[in-house]
Coordinates of C-alpha atoms in Angstrom, one line a residue:
X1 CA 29.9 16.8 -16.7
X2 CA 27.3 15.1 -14.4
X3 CA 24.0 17.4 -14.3
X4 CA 23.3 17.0 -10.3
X5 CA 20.7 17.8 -8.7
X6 CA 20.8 18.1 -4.6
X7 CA 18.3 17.7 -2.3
X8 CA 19.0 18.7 1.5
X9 CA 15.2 19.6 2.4
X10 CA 14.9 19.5 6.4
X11 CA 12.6 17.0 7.4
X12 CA 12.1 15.1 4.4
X13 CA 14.5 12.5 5.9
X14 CA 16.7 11.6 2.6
X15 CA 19.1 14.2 1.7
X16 CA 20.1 12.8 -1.9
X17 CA 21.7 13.1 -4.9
X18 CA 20.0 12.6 -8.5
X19 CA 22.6 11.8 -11.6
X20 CA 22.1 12.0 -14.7
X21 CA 24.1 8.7 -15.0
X22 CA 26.7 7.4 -12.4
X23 CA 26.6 4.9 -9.5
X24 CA 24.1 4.0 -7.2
X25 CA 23.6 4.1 -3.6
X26 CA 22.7 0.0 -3.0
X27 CA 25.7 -1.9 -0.8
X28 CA 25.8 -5.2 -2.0
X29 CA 26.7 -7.5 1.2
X30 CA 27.2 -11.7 1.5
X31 CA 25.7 -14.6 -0.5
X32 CA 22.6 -15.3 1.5
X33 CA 21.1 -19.1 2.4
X34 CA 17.7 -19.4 1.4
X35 CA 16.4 -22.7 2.0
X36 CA 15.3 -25.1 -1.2
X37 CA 11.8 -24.1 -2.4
X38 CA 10.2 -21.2 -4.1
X39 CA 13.5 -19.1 -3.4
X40 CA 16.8 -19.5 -3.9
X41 CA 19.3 -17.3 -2.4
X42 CA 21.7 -15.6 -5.2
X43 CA 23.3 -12.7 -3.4
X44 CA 21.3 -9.3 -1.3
X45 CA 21.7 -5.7 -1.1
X46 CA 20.4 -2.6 0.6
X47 CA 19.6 0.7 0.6
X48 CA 20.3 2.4 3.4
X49 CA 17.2 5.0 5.2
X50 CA 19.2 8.3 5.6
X51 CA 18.6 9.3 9.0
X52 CA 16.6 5.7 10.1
X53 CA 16.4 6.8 13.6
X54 CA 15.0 9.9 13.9
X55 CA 12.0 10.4 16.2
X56 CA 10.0 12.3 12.8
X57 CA 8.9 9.2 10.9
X58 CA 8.3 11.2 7.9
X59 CA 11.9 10.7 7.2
X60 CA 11.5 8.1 4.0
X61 CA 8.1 8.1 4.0
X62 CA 6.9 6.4 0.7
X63 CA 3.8 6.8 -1.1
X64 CA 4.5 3.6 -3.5
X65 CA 6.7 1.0 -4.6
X66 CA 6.9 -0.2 -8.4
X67 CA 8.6 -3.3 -9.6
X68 CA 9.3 -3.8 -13.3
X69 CA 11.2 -6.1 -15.1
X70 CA 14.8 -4.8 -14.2
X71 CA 14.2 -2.2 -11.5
X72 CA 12.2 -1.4 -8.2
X73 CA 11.0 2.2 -7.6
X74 CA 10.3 3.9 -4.5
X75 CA 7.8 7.2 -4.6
X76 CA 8.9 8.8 -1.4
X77 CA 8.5 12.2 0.6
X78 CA 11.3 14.0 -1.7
X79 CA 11.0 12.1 -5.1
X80 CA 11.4 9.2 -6.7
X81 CA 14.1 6.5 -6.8
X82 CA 15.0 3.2 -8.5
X83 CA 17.4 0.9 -8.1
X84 CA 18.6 -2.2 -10.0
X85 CA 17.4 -5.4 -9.4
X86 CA 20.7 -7.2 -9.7
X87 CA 23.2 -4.7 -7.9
X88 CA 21.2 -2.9 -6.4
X89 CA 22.7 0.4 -7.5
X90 CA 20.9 3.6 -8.0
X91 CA 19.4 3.1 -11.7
X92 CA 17.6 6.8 -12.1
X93 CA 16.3 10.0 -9.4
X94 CA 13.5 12.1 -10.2
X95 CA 13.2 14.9 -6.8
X96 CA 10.1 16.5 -6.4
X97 CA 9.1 19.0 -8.2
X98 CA 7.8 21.5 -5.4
X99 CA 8.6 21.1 -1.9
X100 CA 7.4 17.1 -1.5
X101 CA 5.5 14.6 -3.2
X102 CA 2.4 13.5 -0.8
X103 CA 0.9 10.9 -2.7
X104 CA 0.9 8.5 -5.4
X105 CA -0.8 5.4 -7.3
X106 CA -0.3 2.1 -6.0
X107 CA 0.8 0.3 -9.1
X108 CA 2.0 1.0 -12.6
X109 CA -0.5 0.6 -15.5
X110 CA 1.8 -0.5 -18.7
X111 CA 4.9 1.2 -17.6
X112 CA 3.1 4.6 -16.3
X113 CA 2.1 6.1 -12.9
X114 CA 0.8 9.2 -11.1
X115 CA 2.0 11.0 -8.2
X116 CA 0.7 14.1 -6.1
X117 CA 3.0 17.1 -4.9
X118 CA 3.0 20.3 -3.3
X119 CA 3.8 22.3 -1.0
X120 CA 4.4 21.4 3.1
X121 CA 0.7 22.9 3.5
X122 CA -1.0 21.8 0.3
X123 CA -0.7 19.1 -1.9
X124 CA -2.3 20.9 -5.5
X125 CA -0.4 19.3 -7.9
X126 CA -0.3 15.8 -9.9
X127 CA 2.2 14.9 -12.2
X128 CA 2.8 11.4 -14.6
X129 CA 5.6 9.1 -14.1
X130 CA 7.3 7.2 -17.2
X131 CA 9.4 4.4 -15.0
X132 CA 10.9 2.9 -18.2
X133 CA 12.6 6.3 -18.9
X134 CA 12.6 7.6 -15.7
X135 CA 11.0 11.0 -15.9
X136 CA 8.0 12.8 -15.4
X137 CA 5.8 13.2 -18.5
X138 CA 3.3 15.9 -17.7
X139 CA 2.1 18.1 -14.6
X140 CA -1.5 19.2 -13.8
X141 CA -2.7 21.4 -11.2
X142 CA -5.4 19.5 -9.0
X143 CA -7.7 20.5 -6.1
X144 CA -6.8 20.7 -2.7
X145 CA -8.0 20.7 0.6
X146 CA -6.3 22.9 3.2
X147 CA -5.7 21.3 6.8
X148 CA -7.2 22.5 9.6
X149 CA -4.4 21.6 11.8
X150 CA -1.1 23.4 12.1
X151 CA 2.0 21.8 10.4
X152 CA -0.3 19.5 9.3
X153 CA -0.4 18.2 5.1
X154 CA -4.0 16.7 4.2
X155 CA -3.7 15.2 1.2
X156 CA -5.7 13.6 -1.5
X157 CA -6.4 9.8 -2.2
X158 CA -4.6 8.8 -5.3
X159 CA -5.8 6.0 -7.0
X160 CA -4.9 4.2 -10.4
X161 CA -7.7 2.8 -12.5
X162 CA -6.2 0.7 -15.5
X163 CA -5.2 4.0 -17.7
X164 CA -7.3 6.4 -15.5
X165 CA -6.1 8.4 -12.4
X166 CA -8.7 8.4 -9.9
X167 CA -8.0 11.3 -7.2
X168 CA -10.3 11.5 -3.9
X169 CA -10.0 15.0 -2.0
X170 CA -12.6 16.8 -0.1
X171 CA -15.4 14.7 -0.7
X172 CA -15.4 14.8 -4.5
X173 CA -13.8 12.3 -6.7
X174 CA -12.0 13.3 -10.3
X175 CA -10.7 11.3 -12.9
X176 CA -7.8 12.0 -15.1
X177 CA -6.2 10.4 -17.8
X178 CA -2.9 8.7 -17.5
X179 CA -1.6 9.3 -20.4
X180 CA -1.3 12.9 -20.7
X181 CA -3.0 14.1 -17.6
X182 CA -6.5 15.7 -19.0
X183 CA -9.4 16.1 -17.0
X184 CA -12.1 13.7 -17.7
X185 CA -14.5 14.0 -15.4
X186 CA -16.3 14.8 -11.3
X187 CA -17.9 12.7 -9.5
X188 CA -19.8 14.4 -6.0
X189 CA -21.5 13.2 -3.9
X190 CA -25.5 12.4 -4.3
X191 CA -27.7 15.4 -2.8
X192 CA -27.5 15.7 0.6
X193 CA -25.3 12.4 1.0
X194 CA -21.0 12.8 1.7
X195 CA -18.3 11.1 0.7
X196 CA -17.2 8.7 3.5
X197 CA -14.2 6.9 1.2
X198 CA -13.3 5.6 -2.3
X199 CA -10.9 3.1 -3.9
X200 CA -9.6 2.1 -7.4
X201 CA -9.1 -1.2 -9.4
X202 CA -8.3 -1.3 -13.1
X203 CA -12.0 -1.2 -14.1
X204 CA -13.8 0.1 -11.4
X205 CA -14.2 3.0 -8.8
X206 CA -16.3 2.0 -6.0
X207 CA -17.8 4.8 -3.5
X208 CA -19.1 5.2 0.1
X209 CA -22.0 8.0 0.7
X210 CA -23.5 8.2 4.0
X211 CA -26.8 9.6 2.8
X212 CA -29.0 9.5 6.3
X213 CA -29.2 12.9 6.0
X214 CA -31.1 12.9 3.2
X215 CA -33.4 10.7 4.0
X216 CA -32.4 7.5 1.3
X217 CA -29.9 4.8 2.1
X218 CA -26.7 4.6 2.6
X219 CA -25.1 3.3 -0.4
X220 CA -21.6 1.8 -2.4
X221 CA -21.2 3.2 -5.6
X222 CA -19.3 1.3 -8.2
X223 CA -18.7 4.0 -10.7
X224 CA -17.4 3.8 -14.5
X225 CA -13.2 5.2 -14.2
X226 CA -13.7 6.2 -17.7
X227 CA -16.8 8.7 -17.5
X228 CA -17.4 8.7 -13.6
X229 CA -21.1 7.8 -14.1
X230 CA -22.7 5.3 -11.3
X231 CA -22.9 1.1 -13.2
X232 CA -23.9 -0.3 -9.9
X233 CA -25.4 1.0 -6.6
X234 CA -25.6 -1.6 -3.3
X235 CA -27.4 -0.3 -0.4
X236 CA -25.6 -0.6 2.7
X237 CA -27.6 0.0 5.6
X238 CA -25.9 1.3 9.1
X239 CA -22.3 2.0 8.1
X240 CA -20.8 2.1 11.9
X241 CA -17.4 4.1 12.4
X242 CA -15.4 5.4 9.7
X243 CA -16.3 2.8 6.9
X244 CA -13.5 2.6 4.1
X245 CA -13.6 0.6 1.0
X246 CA -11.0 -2.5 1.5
X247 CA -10.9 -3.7 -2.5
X248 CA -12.7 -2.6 -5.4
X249 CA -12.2 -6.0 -7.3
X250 CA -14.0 -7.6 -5.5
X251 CA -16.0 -4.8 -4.0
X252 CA -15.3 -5.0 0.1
X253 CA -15.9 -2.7 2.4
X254 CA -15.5 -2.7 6.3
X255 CA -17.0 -1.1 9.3
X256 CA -16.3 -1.1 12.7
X257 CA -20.0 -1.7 14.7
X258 CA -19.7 -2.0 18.2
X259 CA -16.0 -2.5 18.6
X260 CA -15.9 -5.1 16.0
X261 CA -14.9 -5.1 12.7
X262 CA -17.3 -6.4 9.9
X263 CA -16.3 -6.4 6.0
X264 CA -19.6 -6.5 3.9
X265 CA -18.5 -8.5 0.2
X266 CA -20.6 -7.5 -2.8
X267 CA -21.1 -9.9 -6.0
X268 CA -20.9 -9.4 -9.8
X269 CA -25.0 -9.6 -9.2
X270 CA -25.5 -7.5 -6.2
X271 CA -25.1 -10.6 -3.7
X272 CA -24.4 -9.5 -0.2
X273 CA -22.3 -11.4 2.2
X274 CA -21.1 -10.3 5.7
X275 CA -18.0 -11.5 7.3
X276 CA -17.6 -11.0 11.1
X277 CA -14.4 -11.0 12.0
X278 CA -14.1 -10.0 15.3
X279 CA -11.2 -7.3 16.9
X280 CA -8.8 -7.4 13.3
X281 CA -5.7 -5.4 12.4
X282 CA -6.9 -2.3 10.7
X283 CA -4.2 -0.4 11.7
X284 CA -2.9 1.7 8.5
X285 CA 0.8 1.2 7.7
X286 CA 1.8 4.0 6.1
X287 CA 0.0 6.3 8.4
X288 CA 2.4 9.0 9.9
X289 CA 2.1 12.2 12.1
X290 CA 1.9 15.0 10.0
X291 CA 0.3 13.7 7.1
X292 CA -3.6 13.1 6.9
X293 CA -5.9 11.1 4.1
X294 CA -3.8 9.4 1.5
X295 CA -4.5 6.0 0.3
X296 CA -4.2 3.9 3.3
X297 CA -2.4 0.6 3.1
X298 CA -3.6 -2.5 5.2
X299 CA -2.9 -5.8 5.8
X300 CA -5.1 -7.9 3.7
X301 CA -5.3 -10.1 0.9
X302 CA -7.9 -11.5 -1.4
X303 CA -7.9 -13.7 -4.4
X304 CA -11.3 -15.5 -5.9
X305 CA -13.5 -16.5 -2.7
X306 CA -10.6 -16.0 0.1
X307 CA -10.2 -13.1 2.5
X308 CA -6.8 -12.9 4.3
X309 CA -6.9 -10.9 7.6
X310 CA -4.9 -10.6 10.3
X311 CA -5.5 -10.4 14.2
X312 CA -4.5 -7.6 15.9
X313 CA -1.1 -7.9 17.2
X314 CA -0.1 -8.7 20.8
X315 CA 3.3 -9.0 23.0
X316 CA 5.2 -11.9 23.0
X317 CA 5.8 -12.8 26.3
X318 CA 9.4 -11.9 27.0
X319 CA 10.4 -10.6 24.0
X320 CA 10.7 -6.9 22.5
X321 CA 8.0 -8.0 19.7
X322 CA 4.7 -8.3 18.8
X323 CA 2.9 -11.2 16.8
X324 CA 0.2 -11.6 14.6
X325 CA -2.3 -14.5 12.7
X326 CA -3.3 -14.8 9.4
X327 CA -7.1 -15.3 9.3
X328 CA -8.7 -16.7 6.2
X329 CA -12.5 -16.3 5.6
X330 CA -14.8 -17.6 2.7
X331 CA -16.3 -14.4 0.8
X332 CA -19.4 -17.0 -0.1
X333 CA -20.6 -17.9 3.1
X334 CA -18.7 -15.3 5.5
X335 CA -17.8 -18.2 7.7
X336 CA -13.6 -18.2 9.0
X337 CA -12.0 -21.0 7.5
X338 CA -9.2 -21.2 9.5
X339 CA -6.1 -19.4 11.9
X340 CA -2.6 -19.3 11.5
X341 CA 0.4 -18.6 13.4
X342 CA 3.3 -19.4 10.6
X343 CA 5.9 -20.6 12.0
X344 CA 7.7 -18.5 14.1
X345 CA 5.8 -16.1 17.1
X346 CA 6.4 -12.8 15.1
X347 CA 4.2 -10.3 13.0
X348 CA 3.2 -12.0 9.1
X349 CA 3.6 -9.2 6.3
X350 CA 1.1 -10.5 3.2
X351 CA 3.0 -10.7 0.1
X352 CA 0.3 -11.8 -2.4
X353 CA -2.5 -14.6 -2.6
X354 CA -3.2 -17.1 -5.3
X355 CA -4.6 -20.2 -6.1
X356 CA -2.5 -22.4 -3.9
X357 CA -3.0 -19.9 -1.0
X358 CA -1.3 -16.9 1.2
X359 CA 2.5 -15.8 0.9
X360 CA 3.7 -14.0 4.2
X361 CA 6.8 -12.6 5.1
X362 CA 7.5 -13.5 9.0
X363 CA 9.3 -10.4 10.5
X364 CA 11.3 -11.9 12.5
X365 CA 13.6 -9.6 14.9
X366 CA 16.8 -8.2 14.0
X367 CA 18.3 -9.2 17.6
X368 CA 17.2 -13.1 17.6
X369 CA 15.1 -14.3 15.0
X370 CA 15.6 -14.4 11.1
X371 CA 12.9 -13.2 9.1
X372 CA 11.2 -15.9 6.8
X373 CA 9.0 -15.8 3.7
X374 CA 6.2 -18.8 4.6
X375 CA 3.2 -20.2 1.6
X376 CA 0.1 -21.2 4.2
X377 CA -2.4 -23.1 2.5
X378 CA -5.1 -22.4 1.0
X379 CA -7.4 -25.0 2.1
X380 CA -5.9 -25.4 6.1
X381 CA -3.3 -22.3 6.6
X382 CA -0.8 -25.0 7.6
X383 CA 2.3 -23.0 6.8
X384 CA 5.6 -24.3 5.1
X385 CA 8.9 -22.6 5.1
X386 CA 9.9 -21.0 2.2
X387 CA 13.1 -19.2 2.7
X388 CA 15.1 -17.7 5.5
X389 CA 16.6 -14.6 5.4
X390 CA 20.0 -12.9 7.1
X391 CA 18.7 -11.9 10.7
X392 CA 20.1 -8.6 9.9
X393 CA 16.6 -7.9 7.8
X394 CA 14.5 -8.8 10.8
X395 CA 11.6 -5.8 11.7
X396 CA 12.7 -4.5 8.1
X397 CA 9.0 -5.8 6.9
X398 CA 6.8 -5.1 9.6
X399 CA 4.9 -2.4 8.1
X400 CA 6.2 -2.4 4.2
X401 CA 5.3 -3.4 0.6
X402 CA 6.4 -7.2 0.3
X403 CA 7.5 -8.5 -3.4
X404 CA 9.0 -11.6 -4.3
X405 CA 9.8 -12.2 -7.9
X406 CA 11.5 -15.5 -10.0
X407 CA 13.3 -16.0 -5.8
X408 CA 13.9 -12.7 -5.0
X409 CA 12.4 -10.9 -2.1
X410 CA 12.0 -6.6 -1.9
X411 CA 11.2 -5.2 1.4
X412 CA 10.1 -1.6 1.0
X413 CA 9.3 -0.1 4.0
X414 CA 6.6 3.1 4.5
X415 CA 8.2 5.0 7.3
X416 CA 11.3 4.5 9.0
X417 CA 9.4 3.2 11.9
X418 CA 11.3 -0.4 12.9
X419 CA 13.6 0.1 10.0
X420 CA 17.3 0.9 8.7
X421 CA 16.6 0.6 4.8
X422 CA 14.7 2.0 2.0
X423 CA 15.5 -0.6 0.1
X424 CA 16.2 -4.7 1.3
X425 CA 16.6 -7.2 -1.3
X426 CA 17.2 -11.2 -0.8
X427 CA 17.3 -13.7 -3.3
X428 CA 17.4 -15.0 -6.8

């Protein structure tokens, strides 16, 4: 007999079923036509968003998206789920453990994650996550902070650092291990300086303190994710509106000074280089009503000495869409190298960078214009076509985790906001 387990919470947005074994919830549909290139189009499924149109855009809201070799993962409001790569069928279902999860890492690190849970007013526990096996492997209690605002959940930043767990709440950082969960160490904030923002790489936590309180500088910290102890202080002088750490590796941070948005680069030797960029899109996709903090995702990319930004979006004239352009800057000199459009007038979705240059996912519109995954190069941003996929999948990317993989492309979306799937996949 089938051990089930059924979630029906209200508001959580997917009432589901988690099976010990069985059949999943992917519906395969037609051979697609991607065009010759990096792609080629072997079949597509998708996962539909139980209750897609509803005005509360917490329904679906993910915290994460994890691809391994043979599934992709989705850490959402009410638990996790993975699917198979190649049917798309439900593969494993972990549901919260309390009433929701409300936050998780961005990545796995060998196999293993984190995520946070709780309560609808307080998110006070972490938990690990083995995605081969699909199970949790330990549970933690955490500190929380307590909204000030009704029917409101604040919850903490979770980060992943290589086999550390990094979590930001209430001004005070902690790190934990992955492995089992235990406590290694708190990191607060310098006397009379507060925490303004942290973020995680595999080897590095870097920290914001606005310290003019004190009377010393403001400063980034980069600190040690094993022990928590400061390696590397920069000073940062005026940090404008809400600064927030944009990468660890390489160390980024932006502010916003008078209207405009500036992202100060630091070096392996302390080098300081500022890019002004102008009015960009910081706007943070999974940001939702209801939920505040959590690790903000942007649209950005870096790799070596390329930023990838994006302007902020505008109308397009007679059309029920916005559109965007890539921006690409060099993090030696701070000087933009160049401005693109793609191909089509829609919004770009950054799926990674690399050595030959930026891969976007163009949007498209599910009422007249096929989404399409574009390379723009490196050295000019010229962009060339990479593969076309069904119209149907059009707005499913416009704010969502982009991965393409051996000629497959995953759309994962953050909130049902422009979207009818958890879950799109196209390709190889």
């Amino acid at each position: 007999m089938l051990g089930l387990v059924v979630l029906l919470a209200v508001g959580t947005g997917t009432a589901w079923f988690v099976a010990t074994t069985g059949p999943g919830s992917g519906r395969a549909t037609a051979q697609g036509n991607a065009q010759t290139g990096d792609a080629q189009a072997l079949g597509q499924w998708a996962v539909p968003l139980t209750n897609a149109d509803s005005t509360d855009f917490t329904t679906g809201l993910a915290f994460a998206a994890w691809l391994t070799d043979t599934t992709i993962i989705r850490a959402q409001k009410d638990g996790l789920l993975a699917y198979d790569l190649k049917s798309g069928k439900r593969a494993w279902g972990v549901p919260s453990p309390d009433e929701q999860l409300c936050g998780a890492t961005a990545e796995l690190a060998a196999g293993k994650a984190a995520v946070a849970y709780g309560s609808a007013s307080l998110c006070d526990h972490l938990a690990g996550v083995d995605a081969a096996k699909g199970r949790l492997t330990w549970k933690i209690d955490i500190p929380a902070e307590k909204s000030s605002l009704s029917n409101t959940l604040t919850a903490p930043q979770v980060m992943g650092a290589g086999d550390m767990v990094v979590v930001s709440v209430d001004e005070t950082v902690y790190g934990y291990r992955l492995s089992d969960g235990a406590k290694r160490w708190t990191a607060a904030p310098p006397e009379g300086c507060h925490l303004e923002d942290a973020h995680a790489a595999a080897a590095r936590v870097v920290a914001i303190y606005d310290c003019a309180f004190a009377g010393t500088p403001n400063r980034v910290e980069v600190l040690d994710p094993h022990s928590g102890k400061p390696v590397r202080r920069y000073p940062m002088g005026e940090l404008g509106l809400g600064p927030s750490v944009l990468s660890a590796e390489p160390v980024i941070v932006h502010v916003e000074r008078g209207g405009e948005d500036t992202f100060v680069a630091f070096d392996e030797q302390g080098r300081k280089v500022e890019v002004k960029a102008g009015h960009v899109d910081m706007l943070t996709m999974n940001k939702v009503a209801m939920f505040d903090g959590m690790a903000e995702e942007h649209r950005y990319a870096v790799h070596g000495d390329r930023l990838y930004l994006a302007s902020f979006p505008e109308n397009v004239p007679n059309e029920l869409r916005s559109r965007n352009t890539a921006l690409a800057f060099d993090l030696r000199t701070g000087k933009r190298l160049w401005e693109s459009s793609g191909t089509n007038a829609t919004k770009l979705t950054y799926v990674r960078a690399d050595d030959k240059g930026l891969l976007a996912l163009e949007v498209g519109d599910r009422r007249d214009l096929a989404p399409r995954l574009v390379r723009l190069d490196a050295a000019s941003g010229k962009a060339t076509p990479v593969a076309t996929l069904p119209q149907e999948f059009g707005t499913e990317g416009d704010n969502a985790k982009v991965f393409e993989r051996d000629g497959g492309v995953l759309i994962v979306p953050w909130t049902s906001v422009a979207t009818k799937n958890a879950v799109t996949y196209f390709g190889g």
